[in-house]
Amino acid sequence: MCHAVDRKVTTALAGGKVRNVRGFTLPELMITVSVLGLLLTVGIPGFRNIVMNNQLVTQANEFAYAVSLARSAAIKRQRNASICVSTTYNASPPTCTGGTNWASGWVVWVDQDNDAVLDDGEAIRVNEPFGGSTVFTSGAKSSFQYNPMGLVDGPDTLTACDSRSGETGRQINVSPAGRVNTSSVTCS
């Protein structure tokens, strides 16, 4: 059976009065601070890895959602829909700027007038650049275009990694049928 310890220290005050004082001794306080310091030293780096892994998963899921949105919009509206790299995400209208660095931002748009140009009012989702040290690159593509049947103009695999080497990143695969799946990958 466990009993609570009640530490009472009797202290004589000036004038002959006696008072009970409760508290910790100096060795107890030093041991507590040492244990707390050890827990923080071990726990904070582990927490940092959890946060960074969560950030990669979130970014990969944002991209997978955007690709699925482009496919869905093409089928629903019976028009070509695209997702493309865009560093002008905050312009009106944004433009497809090319390159394979998807971490710089992207735009999802439906080509309402079939002119293969992103016009005002055609953008349905815009994504700002990723913060931090995420590198999010494609093997070769700067855009994916979906036809009204939901088929993509070409498959590709994108990789999202951060500044940690040898750590787990995320791989996003856009299949020839236009479907998206994500998986873990070891970054170099």
mmCIF file of C-alpha atoms in Angstrom:
data_model
loop_
_atom_site.group_PDB
_atom_site.id
_atom_site.type_symbol
_atom_site.label_atom_id
_atom_site.label_comp_id
_atom_site.label_asym_id
_atom_site.label_seq_id
_atom_site.Cartn_x
_atom_site.Cartn_y
_atom_site.Cartn_z
ATOM 1 C CA MET A 1 0.000 0.000 0.000
ATOM 2 C CA CYS A 2 1.347 3.401 -0.908
ATOM 3 C CA HIS A 3 1.058 6.358 1.446
ATOM 4 C CA ALA A 4 1.560 9.980 0.579
ATOM 5 C CA VAL A 5 4.526 11.574 2.270
ATOM 6 C CA ASP A 6 3.773 14.842 3.974
ATOM 7 C CA ARG A 7 6.978 16.704 4.687
ATOM 8 C CA LYS A 8 6.688 19.049 7.583
ATOM 9 C CA VAL A 9 9.628 20.966 8.861
ATOM 10 C CA THR A 10 9.292 22.694 12.156
ATOM 11 C CA THR A 11 10.914 26.120 12.191
ATOM 12 C CA ALA A 12 11.409 28.312 15.196
ATOM 13 C CA LEU A 13 10.691 31.943 14.453
ATOM 14 C CA ALA A 14 11.894 34.975 16.384
ATOM 15 C CA GLY A 15 9.778 35.520 19.418
ATOM 16 C CA GLY A 16 9.542 31.817 20.266
ATOM 17 C CA LYS A 17 6.741 30.948 17.801
ATOM 18 C CA VAL A 18 6.935 27.598 16.030
ATOM 19 C CA ARG A 19 5.684 27.176 12.467
ATOM 20 C CA ASN A 20 5.360 24.102 10.203
ATOM 21 C CA VAL A 21 6.867 24.655 6.724
ATOM 22 C CA ARG A 22 6.220 22.372 3.772
ATOM 23 C CA GLY A 23 8.568 22.106 0.768
ATOM 24 C CA PHE A 24 11.362 20.277 -1.032
ATOM 25 C CA THR A 25 14.942 19.894 0.028
ATOM 26 C CA LEU A 26 17.752 21.135 -2.203
ATOM 27 C CA PRO A 27 18.865 17.612 -3.281
ATOM 28 C CA GLU A 28 15.280 16.719 -4.240
ATOM 29 C CA LEU A 29 14.975 19.876 -6.324
ATOM 30 C CA MET A 30 18.346 19.264 -8.032
ATOM 31 C CA ILE A 31 17.389 15.682 -8.950
ATOM 32 C CA THR A 32 14.039 16.839 -10.341
ATOM 33 C CA VAL A 33 15.670 19.534 -12.505
ATOM 34 C CA SER A 34 18.285 17.008 -13.743
ATOM 35 C CA VAL A 35 15.620 14.486 -14.756
ATOM 36 C CA LEU A 36 13.601 17.218 -16.496
ATOM 37 C CA GLY A 37 16.699 18.359 -18.404
ATOM 38 C CA LEU A 38 17.425 14.801 -19.514
ATOM 39 C CA LEU A 39 13.844 14.299 -20.718
ATOM 40 C CA LEU A 40 13.958 17.536 -22.728
ATOM 41 C CA THR A 41 17.316 16.618 -24.272
ATOM 42 C CA VAL A 42 15.960 13.281 -25.459
ATOM 43 C CA GLY A 43 12.413 14.382 -26.294
ATOM 44 C CA ILE A 44 12.859 17.571 -28.316
ATOM 45 C CA PRO A 45 14.865 16.052 -31.235
ATOM 46 C CA GLY A 46 12.314 13.235 -31.500
ATOM 47 C CA PHE A 47 9.470 15.730 -31.546
ATOM 48 C CA ARG A 48 11.233 17.705 -34.300
ATOM 49 C CA ASN A 49 11.343 14.579 -36.488
ATOM 50 C CA ILE A 50 7.644 13.975 -35.896
ATOM 51 C CA VAL A 51 6.841 17.534 -36.965
ATOM 52 C CA MET A 52 9.028 17.298 -40.090
ATOM 53 C CA ASN A 53 7.553 13.927 -41.091
ATOM 54 C CA ASN A 54 4.046 15.314 -40.611
ATOM 55 C CA GLN A 55 4.911 18.308 -42.793
ATOM 56 C CA LEU A 56 6.073 16.048 -45.650
ATOM 57 C CA VAL A 57 2.949 13.900 -45.437
ATOM 58 C CA THR A 58 0.732 16.993 -45.410
ATOM 59 C CA GLN A 59 2.472 18.477 -48.453
ATOM 60 C CA ALA A 60 2.259 15.207 -50.378
ATOM 61 C CA ASN A 61 -1.439 14.917 -49.526
ATOM 62 C CA GLU A 62 -2.077 18.517 -50.647
ATOM 63 C CA PHE A 63 -0.556 17.719 -54.028
ATOM 64 C CA ALA A 64 -2.427 14.409 -54.340
ATOM 65 C CA TYR A 65 -5.673 16.246 -53.572
ATOM 66 C CA ALA A 66 -4.911 18.897 -56.204
ATOM 67 C CA VAL A 67 -4.182 16.265 -58.872
ATOM 68 C CA SER A 68 -7.398 14.424 -57.985
ATOM 69 C CA LEU A 69 -9.270 17.732 -58.164
ATOM 70 C CA ALA A 70 -7.961 18.352 -61.701
ATOM 71 C CA ARG A 71 -9.037 14.874 -62.785
ATOM 72 C CA SER A 72 -12.457 15.248 -61.186
ATOM 73 C CA ALA A 73 -12.987 18.697 -62.728
ATOM 74 C CA ALA A 74 -12.118 17.396 -66.211
ATOM 75 C CA ILE A 75 -14.672 14.609 -65.903
ATOM 76 C CA LYS A 76 -17.362 16.741 -64.292
ATOM 77 C CA ARG A 77 -17.079 19.714 -66.679
ATOM 78 C CA GLN A 78 -16.212 17.676 -69.785
ATOM 79 C CA ARG A 79 -13.251 19.961 -70.510
ATOM 80 C CA ASN A 80 -9.499 19.566 -70.287
ATOM 81 C CA ALA A 81 -8.198 20.355 -66.823
ATOM 82 C CA SER A 82 -4.592 20.854 -65.807
ATOM 83 C CA ILE A 83 -2.345 21.222 -62.821
ATOM 84 C CA CYS A 84 0.914 23.035 -63.469
ATOM 85 C CA VAL A 85 3.913 24.531 -61.676
ATOM 86 C CA SER A 86 3.277 28.217 -60.988
ATOM 87 C CA THR A 87 5.516 30.732 -59.275
ATOM 88 C CA THR A 88 2.894 33.408 -60.014
ATOM 89 C CA TYR A 89 0.291 31.796 -57.760
ATOM 90 C CA ASN A 90 -0.795 35.204 -56.417
ATOM 91 C CA ALA A 91 -1.241 36.902 -59.824
ATOM 92 C CA SER A 92 -4.616 37.340 -61.479
ATOM 93 C CA PRO A 93 -4.726 35.112 -63.410
ATOM 94 C CA PRO A 94 -1.779 32.954 -62.360
ATOM 95 C CA THR A 95 0.337 31.425 -65.112
ATOM 96 C CA CYS A 96 2.026 28.102 -65.644
ATOM 97 C CA THR A 97 5.712 28.946 -65.310
ATOM 98 C CA GLY A 98 7.265 25.562 -66.091
ATOM 99 C CA GLY A 99 10.071 23.728 -64.366
ATOM 100 C CA THR A 100 9.942 20.590 -62.286
ATOM 101 C CA ASN A 101 10.129 22.247 -58.850
ATOM 102 C CA TRP A 102 6.590 21.749 -57.604
ATOM 103 C CA ALA A 103 7.539 23.175 -54.180
ATOM 104 C CA SER A 104 7.347 26.658 -55.745
ATOM 105 C CA GLY A 105 3.558 26.373 -56.035
ATOM 106 C CA TRP A 106 0.954 25.173 -58.514
ATOM 107 C CA VAL A 107 -2.404 26.004 -59.996
ATOM 108 C CA VAL A 108 -5.318 23.721 -60.948
ATOM 109 C CA TRP A 109 -7.435 25.046 -63.796
ATOM 110 C CA VAL A 110 -10.127 24.035 -66.283
ATOM 111 C CA ASP A 111 -9.729 25.168 -69.889
ATOM 112 C CA GLN A 112 -13.262 26.505 -70.396
ATOM 113 C CA ASP A 113 -12.609 27.958 -73.875
ATOM 114 C CA ASN A 114 -10.322 25.166 -75.180
ATOM 115 C CA ASP A 115 -7.470 27.538 -76.027
ATOM 116 C CA ALA A 116 -4.852 25.744 -73.858
ATOM 117 C CA VAL A 117 -4.134 29.041 -72.063
ATOM 118 C CA LEU A 118 -4.912 29.761 -68.416
ATOM 119 C CA ASP A 119 -7.332 32.697 -68.624
ATOM 120 C CA ASP A 120 -8.965 34.787 -65.922
ATOM 121 C CA GLY A 121 -11.654 32.793 -64.102
ATOM 122 C CA GLU A 122 -10.330 29.356 -65.103
ATOM 123 C CA ALA A 123 -8.241 28.665 -61.977
ATOM 124 C CA ILE A 124 -10.102 26.543 -59.442
ATOM 125 C CA ARG A 125 -7.303 26.027 -56.889
ATOM 126 C CA VAL A 126 -3.978 27.739 -56.294
ATOM 127 C CA ASN A 127 -1.288 26.449 -53.960
ATOM 128 C CA GLU A 128 1.397 28.674 -52.475
ATOM 129 C CA PRO A 129 5.035 27.551 -52.254
ATOM 130 C CA PHE A 130 5.991 25.144 -49.508
ATOM 131 C CA GLY A 131 7.725 26.705 -46.545
ATOM 132 C CA GLY A 132 10.848 25.278 -44.997
ATOM 133 C CA SER A 133 13.407 23.108 -46.716
ATOM 134 C CA THR A 134 11.133 20.822 -48.729
ATOM 135 C CA VAL A 135 12.356 19.804 -52.177
ATOM 136 C CA PHE A 136 9.416 18.580 -54.243
ATOM 137 C CA THR A 137 10.443 17.603 -57.750
ATOM 138 C CA SER A 138 9.123 15.725 -60.731
ATOM 139 C CA GLY A 139 11.108 13.418 -62.954
ATOM 140 C CA ALA A 140 10.208 15.381 -66.082
ATOM 141 C CA LYS A 141 6.808 17.056 -65.949
ATOM 142 C CA SER A 142 5.870 20.641 -65.187
ATOM 143 C CA SER A 143 2.165 19.965 -65.738
ATOM 144 C CA PHE A 144 -0.436 17.232 -65.920
ATOM 145 C CA GLN A 145 -3.371 17.628 -68.281
ATOM 146 C CA TYR A 146 -6.525 15.560 -67.911
ATOM 147 C CA ASN A 147 -8.977 14.981 -70.749
ATOM 148 C CA PRO A 148 -12.760 14.766 -70.209
ATOM 149 C CA MET A 149 -12.474 10.994 -69.686
ATOM 150 C CA GLY A 150 -10.109 11.545 -66.734
ATOM 151 C CA LEU A 151 -6.982 10.255 -68.464
ATOM 152 C CA VAL A 152 -3.695 12.097 -67.976
ATOM 153 C CA ASP A 153 -1.370 13.143 -70.789
ATOM 154 C CA GLY A 154 1.525 11.197 -69.245
ATOM 155 C CA PRO A 155 2.455 9.518 -65.982
ATOM 156 C CA ASP A 156 5.222 10.694 -63.671
ATOM 157 C CA THR A 157 6.614 10.216 -60.184
ATOM 158 C CA LEU A 158 7.287 13.139 -57.868
ATOM 159 C CA THR A 159 9.429 13.047 -54.737
ATOM 160 C CA ALA A 160 9.137 15.238 -51.646
ATOM 161 C CA CYS A 161 12.191 15.346 -49.357
ATOM 162 C CA ASP A 162 13.475 17.773 -46.762
ATOM 163 C CA SER A 163 16.937 18.679 -45.472
ATOM 164 C CA ARG A 164 17.397 15.395 -43.601
ATOM 165 C CA SER A 165 19.453 12.868 -45.563
ATOM 166 C CA GLY A 166 18.522 9.229 -45.355
ATOM 167 C CA GLU A 167 15.178 10.063 -43.823
ATOM 168 C CA THR A 168 11.837 9.001 -45.139
ATOM 169 C CA GLY A 169 10.284 11.272 -47.740
ATOM 170 C CA ARG A 170 7.108 10.917 -49.764
ATOM 171 C CA GLN A 171 6.680 9.724 -53.322
ATOM 172 C CA ILE A 172 3.633 10.663 -55.363
ATOM 173 C CA ASN A 173 2.885 8.529 -58.401
ATOM 174 C CA VAL A 174 0.514 9.752 -61.109
ATOM 175 C CA SER A 175 -0.453 6.638 -63.099
ATOM 176 C CA PRO A 176 -1.171 6.483 -66.849
ATOM 177 C CA ALA A 177 -4.875 6.271 -65.965
ATOM 178 C CA GLY A 178 -4.540 9.537 -64.041
ATOM 179 C CA ARG A 179 -4.900 8.125 -60.556
ATOM 180 C CA VAL A 180 -2.660 9.241 -57.695
ATOM 181 C CA ASN A 181 -1.086 7.285 -54.891
ATOM 182 C CA THR A 182 1.475 8.231 -52.275
ATOM 183 C CA SER A 183 4.076 6.119 -50.539
ATOM 184 C CA SER A 184 7.188 6.436 -48.394
ATOM 185 C CA VAL A 185 10.602 6.745 -50.019
ATOM 186 C CA THR A 186 14.131 7.056 -48.638
ATOM 187 C CA CYS A 187 15.678 10.365 -49.624
ATOM 188 C CA SER A 188 19.341 10.734 -50.435
#
